[in-house]
Coordinates of C-alpha atoms in Angstrom, one line a residue:
Chain Y
M7 CA -22.7 60.0 250.8
D8 CA -21.1 62.7 252.9
L9 CA -20.3 65.7 250.6
G10 CA -19.6 67.9 253.6
I11 CA -16.4 66.2 254.2
V12 CA -15.2 66.8 250.7
W13 CA -16.2 70.4 251.0
D14 CA -14.3 70.8 254.3
S15 CA -11.2 69.2 252.9
L16 CA -11.3 71.0 249.6
A17 CA -8.6 73.5 250.6
K18 CA -6.3 70.6 251.6
L19 CA -7.0 68.7 248.3
L20 CA -6.2 71.8 246.3
N21 CA -2.9 72.2 248.3
G22 CA -2.3 68.6 247.2
A23 CA -3.1 69.6 243.6
V24 CA -0.4 72.3 243.8
I25 CA 2.2 69.6 244.9
T26 CA 1.0 67.4 242.1
I27 CA 1.4 70.2 239.5
E28 CA 4.8 71.1 241.0
L29 CA 6.1 67.6 240.9
T30 CA 4.9 67.1 237.3
T31 CA 6.3 70.4 236.0
I32 CA 9.7 70.0 237.6
S33 CA 10.2 66.4 236.5
V34 CA 8.8 67.1 233.0
F35 CA 11.2 70.0 232.6
I36 CA 14.4 68.4 233.9
G37 CA 13.4 65.1 232.2
L38 CA 13.2 66.8 228.9
C39 CA 16.5 68.6 229.4
L40 CA 18.1 65.1 230.1
A41 CA 16.2 63.4 227.3
V42 CA 17.6 65.5 224.5
P43 CA 21.3 64.6 225.0
L44 CA 20.3 61.0 225.9
S45 CA 18.4 60.6 222.7
L46 CA 21.3 62.0 220.7
M47 CA 23.7 59.5 222.4
R48 CA 21.2 56.7 221.8
V49 CA 21.4 57.3 218.0
S50 CA 25.1 57.8 218.0
P51 CA 27.2 55.3 216.0
N52 CA 29.7 55.2 218.9
P53 CA 28.9 52.1 221.1
F54 CA 30.4 53.7 224.2
L55 CA 27.8 56.4 224.0
R56 CA 24.9 54.3 222.7
L57 CA 25.0 51.2 224.9
P58 CA 25.0 52.8 228.4
V59 CA 22.0 55.0 227.3
Y60 CA 20.3 51.9 225.8
G61 CA 20.8 50.2 229.2
F62 CA 19.4 53.1 231.1
I63 CA 16.4 53.4 228.9
F64 CA 15.7 49.7 229.0
Y65 CA 16.0 49.5 232.8
F66 CA 13.7 52.5 233.4
R67 CA 11.1 51.4 230.9
G68 CA 11.2 47.8 231.9
T69 CA 10.6 48.1 235.6
P70 CA 7.6 49.6 237.5
L71 CA 7.9 53.2 238.6
L72 CA 7.0 52.1 242.1
V73 CA 10.2 50.0 242.3
Q74 CA 12.3 52.9 241.1
I75 CA 10.8 55.2 243.7
F76 CA 11.4 52.6 246.5
L77 CA 15.0 52.0 245.2
I78 CA 15.8 55.7 245.5
Y79 CA 13.9 56.5 248.7
Y80 CA 14.3 53.4 250.8
G81 CA 17.3 51.9 248.9
S82 CA 19.4 55.0 249.6
G83 CA 19.2 54.1 253.3
Q84 CA 21.5 51.2 252.6
F85 CA 24.3 53.7 251.6
Q86 CA 23.5 56.2 254.3
E87 CA 27.2 56.4 255.5
F88 CA 28.6 56.9 252.1
L89 CA 25.9 59.4 251.2
S90 CA 26.5 61.4 254.4
Q91 CA 30.3 61.4 253.7
I92 CA 29.8 63.1 250.3
G93 CA 27.1 65.3 251.8
L94 CA 24.1 64.0 249.8
W95 CA 22.2 62.3 252.6
T96 CA 20.3 65.5 253.5
F97 CA 18.7 65.2 250.0
F98 CA 18.0 61.5 250.0
R99 CA 16.4 61.8 253.4
E100 CA 13.7 63.9 251.9
A101 CA 10.8 62.1 250.3
H102 CA 10.1 65.1 248.2
F103 CA 13.6 65.1 246.6
C104 CA 13.5 61.3 246.0
A105 CA 10.0 61.7 244.4
I106 CA 11.3 64.3 242.0
L107 CA 14.5 62.3 241.3
S108 CA 12.7 59.1 240.4
L109 CA 10.0 60.8 238.4
T110 CA 12.6 62.7 236.4
L111 CA 14.8 59.7 235.6
N112 CA 11.7 57.7 234.6
T113 CA 10.3 60.4 232.3
A114 CA 13.8 61.1 230.9
A115 CA 14.0 57.5 229.8
Y116 CA 10.6 57.4 228.2
T117 CA 11.1 60.8 226.5
A118 CA 14.5 59.9 225.2
E119 CA 13.0 56.8 223.6
I120 CA 10.2 58.9 222.0
L121 CA 12.8 61.4 220.7
R122 CA 14.9 58.6 219.3
G123 CA 12.0 57.4 217.3
A124 CA 11.4 60.9 216.0
I125 CA 15.0 61.6 215.2
Q126 CA 15.1 58.4 213.2
G127 CA 11.9 59.4 211.6
V128 CA 13.2 62.6 210.0
S129 CA 13.3 61.8 206.3
F130 CA 16.7 61.2 204.8
G131 CA 16.0 63.7 201.9
E132 CA 16.0 66.6 204.3
I133 CA 19.2 65.6 206.0
E134 CA 20.8 65.0 202.6
A135 CA 19.7 68.5 201.4
A136 CA 21.1 70.1 204.6
R137 CA 24.4 68.3 204.0
A138 CA 24.4 69.4 200.4
A139 CA 23.9 73.0 201.5
G140 CA 27.1 72.6 203.5
M141 CA 25.8 72.4 207.1
S142 CA 28.1 71.1 209.7
K143 CA 26.8 68.2 211.9
G144 CA 26.0 70.5 214.8
L145 CA 24.1 73.0 212.6
L146 CA 22.3 70.1 210.9
Y147 CA 21.0 68.8 214.3
R148 CA 20.1 72.3 215.6
R149 CA 18.4 73.6 212.5
I150 CA 17.0 70.6 210.7
I151 CA 16.8 67.3 212.7
L152 CA 15.8 68.5 216.2
P153 CA 13.1 70.9 215.2
K154 CA 11.6 68.3 212.9
A155 CA 11.9 65.6 215.5
F156 CA 10.2 67.7 218.1
R157 CA 7.2 68.2 215.8
L158 CA 7.1 64.5 215.0
A159 CA 7.4 63.5 218.7
W160 CA 4.9 66.0 220.1
P161 CA 1.7 63.8 220.1
A162 CA 3.6 60.9 221.8
Y163 CA 5.2 63.4 224.2
T164 CA 1.8 64.7 225.1
N165 CA 0.9 61.1 226.2
E166 CA 4.1 60.8 228.2
V167 CA 3.3 64.0 230.1
V168 CA -0.2 62.8 230.9
F169 CA 1.1 59.5 232.1
L170 CA 3.7 61.3 234.2
L171 CA 1.0 63.5 235.7
Q172 CA -0.9 60.4 236.7
A173 CA 2.2 58.6 237.9
T174 CA 2.9 61.3 240.4
S175 CA 0.1 59.8 242.5
L176 CA 2.6 57.0 243.4
V177 CA 4.7 59.4 245.5
S178 CA 1.9 59.4 248.0
I179 CA 3.2 56.0 249.0
I180 CA 6.4 57.5 250.3
T181 CA 4.4 60.1 252.3
V182 CA 4.4 63.0 249.9
M183 CA 1.2 65.0 250.3
D184 CA 0.0 65.3 246.7
I185 CA -3.7 64.9 245.8
T186 CA -3.7 61.1 246.4
G187 CA -1.7 61.6 249.6
V188 CA -4.1 64.1 251.1
A189 CA -7.1 62.0 250.0
R190 CA -5.7 58.9 251.7
V191 CA -4.9 60.6 255.0
I192 CA -8.3 62.3 255.3
A193 CA -10.1 59.1 254.1
A194 CA -8.3 57.0 256.7
R195 CA -9.3 59.5 259.5
S196 CA -12.9 60.0 258.5
F197 CA -13.8 56.7 256.8
A198 CA -15.2 58.7 253.9
F199 CA -13.3 56.6 251.4
Y200 CA -15.3 56.8 248.2
E201 CA -16.2 60.5 248.6
L202 CA -12.5 61.5 248.9
F203 CA -11.2 59.2 246.2
I204 CA -13.9 60.3 243.8
A205 CA -13.0 63.9 244.6
A206 CA -9.3 63.1 243.9
A207 CA -10.2 61.3 240.7
L208 CA -12.1 64.4 239.5
L209 CA -9.2 66.6 240.3
Y210 CA -6.9 64.4 238.3
L211 CA -9.4 64.3 235.4
G212 CA -9.5 68.1 235.3
L213 CA -5.7 68.3 235.4
V214 CA -5.2 65.7 232.7
Y215 CA -7.7 67.3 230.3
G216 CA -6.1 70.7 231.1
V217 CA -2.7 69.4 230.1
L218 CA -4.2 67.9 226.9
F219 CA -5.8 71.2 226.1
L220 CA -2.5 73.1 226.5
F221 CA -0.5 70.5 224.6
R222 CA -3.0 70.4 221.7
K223 CA -2.7 74.2 221.5
V224 CA 1.1 73.9 221.2
E225 CA 0.8 71.1 218.7
F226 CA -1.5 73.4 216.6
R227 CA 1.2 76.1 216.7
L228 CA 4.0 73.7 215.9
T229 CA 2.3 72.3 212.8
R230 CA 0.3 75.3 211.7
H231 CA 2.3 75.7 208.5
L232 CA 1.3 72.2 207.5
L233 CA -2.4 72.7 208.1
D234 CA -5.0 73.3 205.4
R235 CA -5.9 77.0 206.0
V236 CA -9.3 76.7 204.3
A237 CA -10.2 73.8 206.6
I238 CA -9.0 75.8 209.7
A239 CA -11.1 78.8 208.7
K240 CA -14.2 76.5 208.5
K241 CA -13.6 74.3 211.5
V242 CA -12.0 74.7 214.9
P243 CA -9.7 71.7 215.6
P244 CA -11.1 69.2 218.1
V245 CA -8.9 70.2 221.0
L246 CA -10.5 67.9 223.6
A247 CA -10.7 64.9 221.3
G248 CA -9.4 62.8 224.2
L249 CA -6.3 60.8 224.8
K250 CA -4.7 59.0 221.9
Chain N
M12 CA 25.6 38.3 243.0
L13 CA 22.9 39.8 245.2
N14 CA 22.8 38.4 248.7
L15 CA 19.2 38.2 249.7
K16 CA 19.9 36.4 253.0
G17 CA 17.5 33.5 252.1
Y18 CA 14.6 35.8 251.0
G19 CA 15.1 35.0 247.3
W20 CA 12.3 32.4 247.4
L21 CA 9.9 35.0 248.8
L22 CA 10.6 37.2 245.8
L23 CA 10.1 34.3 243.4
E24 CA 6.8 33.4 245.0
G25 CA 5.7 37.0 244.6
A26 CA 6.8 36.9 241.0
Q27 CA 4.5 33.9 240.4
L28 CA 1.5 35.9 241.9
T29 CA 2.5 38.9 239.9
V30 CA 2.3 36.9 236.6
L31 CA -1.0 35.3 237.7
V32 CA -2.5 38.7 238.5
G33 CA -1.2 40.0 235.2
L34 CA -2.8 37.1 233.2
F35 CA -6.2 37.3 234.9
S36 CA -6.3 41.1 234.5
M37 CA -5.2 40.8 230.9
A38 CA -8.1 38.3 230.2
I39 CA -10.6 40.8 231.8
A40 CA -9.0 43.7 229.8
I41 CA -9.3 41.8 226.5
V42 CA -13.0 40.9 227.1
L43 CA -13.8 44.5 228.2
G44 CA -11.7 45.8 225.3
L45 CA -13.8 43.8 222.8
I46 CA -17.1 45.0 224.4
G47 CA -15.8 48.6 224.5
A48 CA -14.7 48.5 220.9
W49 CA -18.1 47.1 219.9
G50 CA -19.7 49.9 221.8
K51 CA -17.6 52.5 220.0
L52 CA -18.3 51.1 216.6
V53 CA -22.1 50.5 216.6
K54 CA -24.4 53.1 215.5
A55 CA -26.7 53.0 218.6
K56 CA -26.2 56.0 220.8
I57 CA -26.3 54.4 224.3
P58 CA -23.4 51.9 223.9
R59 CA -21.4 54.5 222.2
T60 CA -21.8 57.1 225.0
A61 CA -21.1 54.4 227.5
A62 CA -17.9 53.3 225.8
D63 CA -16.7 56.8 225.2
S64 CA -17.2 57.9 228.8
Y65 CA -15.5 54.6 230.0
T66 CA -12.3 55.3 228.0
T67 CA -12.3 59.1 228.7
V68 CA -12.7 58.7 232.5
I69 CA -10.5 55.7 233.0
R70 CA -7.6 57.1 231.0
G71 CA -7.8 60.4 232.9
V72 CA -7.5 59.0 236.4
P73 CA -4.4 57.4 238.0
E74 CA -4.4 53.7 238.5
L75 CA -3.5 54.1 242.2
V76 CA -6.6 56.2 242.8
L77 CA -8.8 53.7 241.1
I78 CA -7.3 50.8 243.0
L79 CA -7.9 52.7 246.3
L80 CA -11.4 53.6 245.2
V81 CA -12.3 50.0 244.4
Y82 CA -10.6 48.4 247.5
Y83 CA -11.7 50.9 250.1
G84 CA -14.5 52.8 248.4
I85 CA -16.8 50.1 247.1
P86 CA -17.2 48.2 250.4
T87 CA -18.1 51.4 252.2
V88 CA -20.6 52.3 249.4
I89 CA -22.3 48.9 249.9
Q90 CA -22.3 49.2 253.7
D91 CA -23.8 52.7 253.5
L92 CA -26.5 51.5 251.1
A93 CA -27.2 48.5 253.4
K94 CA -27.4 50.8 256.4
A95 CA -29.9 53.0 254.5
V96 CA -32.3 50.0 254.2
G97 CA -31.6 48.9 257.8
H98 CA -28.9 46.2 257.6
E99 CA -25.5 46.2 259.3
I100 CA -23.1 44.3 257.1
I101 CA -19.3 44.2 257.0
I102 CA -17.7 43.4 253.7
D103 CA -14.2 42.3 253.3
V104 CA -12.8 42.6 249.8
N105 CA -10.3 40.0 248.7
P106 CA -7.2 41.9 247.6
F107 CA -6.6 39.5 244.7
A108 CA -10.1 40.0 243.3
A109 CA -10.0 43.7 243.9
G110 CA -6.6 44.0 242.2
V111 CA -7.4 41.8 239.2
I112 CA -10.8 43.5 238.6
T113 CA -9.4 47.1 238.9
I114 CA -6.3 46.5 236.7
G115 CA -8.5 44.6 234.2
F116 CA -11.0 47.4 234.2
I117 CA -8.3 50.1 233.7
Y118 CA -6.5 48.3 230.9
G119 CA -9.8 47.3 229.3
A120 CA -10.1 51.0 228.4
F121 CA -6.7 50.9 226.7
S122 CA -7.4 47.7 224.8
T123 CA -10.7 49.2 223.7
E124 CA -8.7 51.6 221.5
V125 CA -6.5 48.8 220.3
F126 CA -9.4 46.7 219.2
R127 CA -11.2 49.6 217.6
G128 CA -8.2 50.4 215.5
A129 CA -7.7 46.7 214.6
Y130 CA -11.4 46.4 213.5
L131 CA -11.0 49.5 211.3
A132 CA -7.8 48.0 209.8
V133 CA -9.7 44.9 208.5
P134 CA -10.5 45.8 204.8
K135 CA -14.1 46.5 204.4
G136 CA -14.3 44.3 201.3
Q137 CA -13.6 41.3 203.4
I138 CA -16.6 42.0 205.6
E139 CA -18.8 42.6 202.6
A140 CA -17.6 39.5 200.9
A141 CA -18.4 37.4 204.0
R142 CA -21.9 38.9 204.3
S143 CA -22.6 38.3 200.6
A144 CA -21.5 34.7 200.9
G145 CA -24.4 34.4 203.3
M146 CA -22.7 34.6 206.7
G147 CA -24.6 36.2 209.5
P148 CA -22.9 39.0 211.5
A149 CA -21.8 36.7 214.3
L150 CA -20.4 34.1 211.9
A151 CA -18.6 36.7 209.8
F152 CA -17.1 38.2 213.0
R153 CA -15.9 34.9 214.3
R154 CA -14.6 33.5 211.0
I155 CA -13.5 36.5 209.1
I156 CA -13.0 39.6 211.2
L157 CA -11.7 38.3 214.5
P158 CA -8.8 36.2 213.0
Q159 CA -7.6 39.2 211.0
M160 CA -8.2 41.6 213.9
W161 CA -5.7 39.6 216.1
R162 CA -3.0 40.5 213.5
F163 CA -3.6 44.2 213.8
A164 CA -4.3 44.1 217.5
L165 CA -1.3 42.1 218.7
P166 CA 1.3 44.9 218.7
G167 CA -1.0 47.1 220.6
L168 CA -2.1 44.4 223.0
G169 CA 1.6 43.6 223.6
N170 CA 2.1 47.3 224.7
V171 CA -0.9 47.1 227.0
W172 CA 0.5 43.9 228.6
M173 CA 3.9 45.6 229.2
V174 CA 2.3 48.5 231.0
L175 CA -0.2 46.3 232.8
I176 CA 2.4 43.9 234.3
K177 CA 4.2 46.9 235.7
A178 CA 1.0 48.4 237.0
T179 CA 0.4 45.2 239.1
A180 CA 3.1 46.5 241.4
L181 CA 0.5 49.0 242.7
I182 CA -1.6 46.2 244.1
S183 CA 1.1 45.9 246.8
V184 CA -0.6 48.9 248.5
I185 CA -3.6 46.7 249.2
Q186 CA -1.4 44.1 250.8
L187 CA -1.5 41.4 248.2
P188 CA 1.7 39.4 248.5
E189 CA 2.9 39.9 245.0
L190 CA 6.5 40.6 243.9
M191 CA 6.5 44.2 245.1
R192 CA 4.9 43.5 248.5
N193 CA 7.3 40.6 249.1
A194 CA 10.3 42.7 248.2
D195 CA 9.0 45.2 250.8
I196 CA 8.8 42.5 253.4
A197 CA 12.3 41.2 252.5
A198 CA 13.7 44.7 252.6
R199 CA 12.4 45.3 256.1
A200 CA 13.5 41.9 257.4
T201 CA 17.0 42.0 256.0
H202 CA 17.7 45.8 256.4
L203 CA 19.0 45.7 252.8
P204 CA 16.3 47.7 251.0
F205 CA 18.5 48.5 247.9
T206 CA 19.5 44.9 247.4
C207 CA 15.9 43.6 247.7
Y208 CA 14.2 46.2 245.5
F209 CA 17.0 45.9 242.9
A210 CA 16.5 42.1 242.8
A211 CA 12.7 42.7 242.4
S212 CA 13.4 45.2 239.6
L213 CA 15.5 42.6 237.8
I214 CA 12.7 40.1 238.1
Y215 CA 10.3 42.6 236.5
L216 CA 12.9 43.2 233.8
G217 CA 13.0 39.4 233.2
I218 CA 9.3 39.3 232.9
T219 CA 9.4 42.2 230.4
I220 CA 12.1 40.5 228.3
A221 CA 10.2 37.1 228.3
S222 CA 7.0 39.0 227.3
M223 CA 8.9 40.6 224.4
L224 CA 10.0 37.3 223.1
I225 CA 6.5 35.7 223.4
Q226 CA 5.1 38.8 221.7
Q227 CA 7.4 38.3 218.7
R228 CA 6.4 34.6 218.4
A229 CA 2.7 35.6 218.7
E230 CA 3.1 38.2 216.0
V231 CA 4.7 35.6 213.7
W232 CA 1.8 33.2 214.5
A233 CA -0.9 35.9 213.8
D234 CA 0.9 36.9 210.5
R235 CA 0.8 33.4 209.1
G236 CA -0.9 33.4 205.8
V237 CA 0.2 37.0 205.1
R238 CA 2.4 37.3 202.0
R239 CA 5.6 39.1 202.7
S240 CA 7.4 41.0 199.9

């Protein structure tokens, strides 16, 4: 066991952690922005809106993320001329851009499906009441359905963010220097395989439980009007109860 | 149709290996899941701590890191240990074994939760009735609990399988010639990366659809004898 090598490469591993956090945050944010309209299209009665989104979600949930990353990063090479003509090749040439694009599309599909379930889980009585109060469709979605759906979707969404955080490790395969990428490069040079991969695993473990902690805090805020106040006063909620 | 320049057979061969890796890993995951669920449900402290830390650690670390750890890390650990006692040995890990064991070990943690939930879903009265009819714990488990557990566990296990079969693509990084690796080889040989990877993705999609159909049949089978309103 050579702990010195882990200590020496700690700065590089932490740089990798910054990349991991950056990739996760950007793709989670853009993915969520895409997922909201996608989920609304997915529950639309209009088949021209519903079916393309259904296909998109089905494709991205039914194939491995690694294939999606390779399709975008290596696959774009097959259309190099066309992409150069429309001026997009400079983006697709960059592993970093392709990593974010594939992670974003992937999480958008999963999140849209989670939101669809939540939108359909909003009880009919509430929708009926809003309609009876004279709300238009837009107002109904904005004030009643979406806020309720977000609350319902939050635990599943927490899982999705944790999965995405772990999935960012795949971008090391297309040469992005995230935690896994840094660990692989240093391990291959120094032959200190298990030391570095264990260090990487510990970093991920810390990040995952950090995300869980943050998301449980938000969940607590989102649902605090539903909680039993006496119970809260007596007991602090088990924030680190683990993945579920 | 996709023109794979004669590399279609390579992809299909890879798909066979992918399914094989998936089935072996799933078998390991089910066994580990049952053991893990037992550990989480017994009163004794040691199995419970072991099972809890197993699921906590495994679900917090990316699959890729664990695969690399097992494939590259474990041989070096053993070699270092052997060196410490004065032996020079070189260990080559078989990528198939390393892949199957790692994937099975990871998804064992996820099926642990599935089986735990399924056990808790079996009505307590059933277990008490079995015990009062004179069945020992093992017999009651085999005849009463396990058959009913399948019914509650199948939807969850189906989900685990869907995620597992997609995770097998990661084994391509340790050079096992499964679907993803062969798609990679075909992409390099034909200079048609998009076509090859897209074909591979369609095969994965096919496996997913087939699994969904089988899961539906299995759920009907496990639900036999349940009265529907």
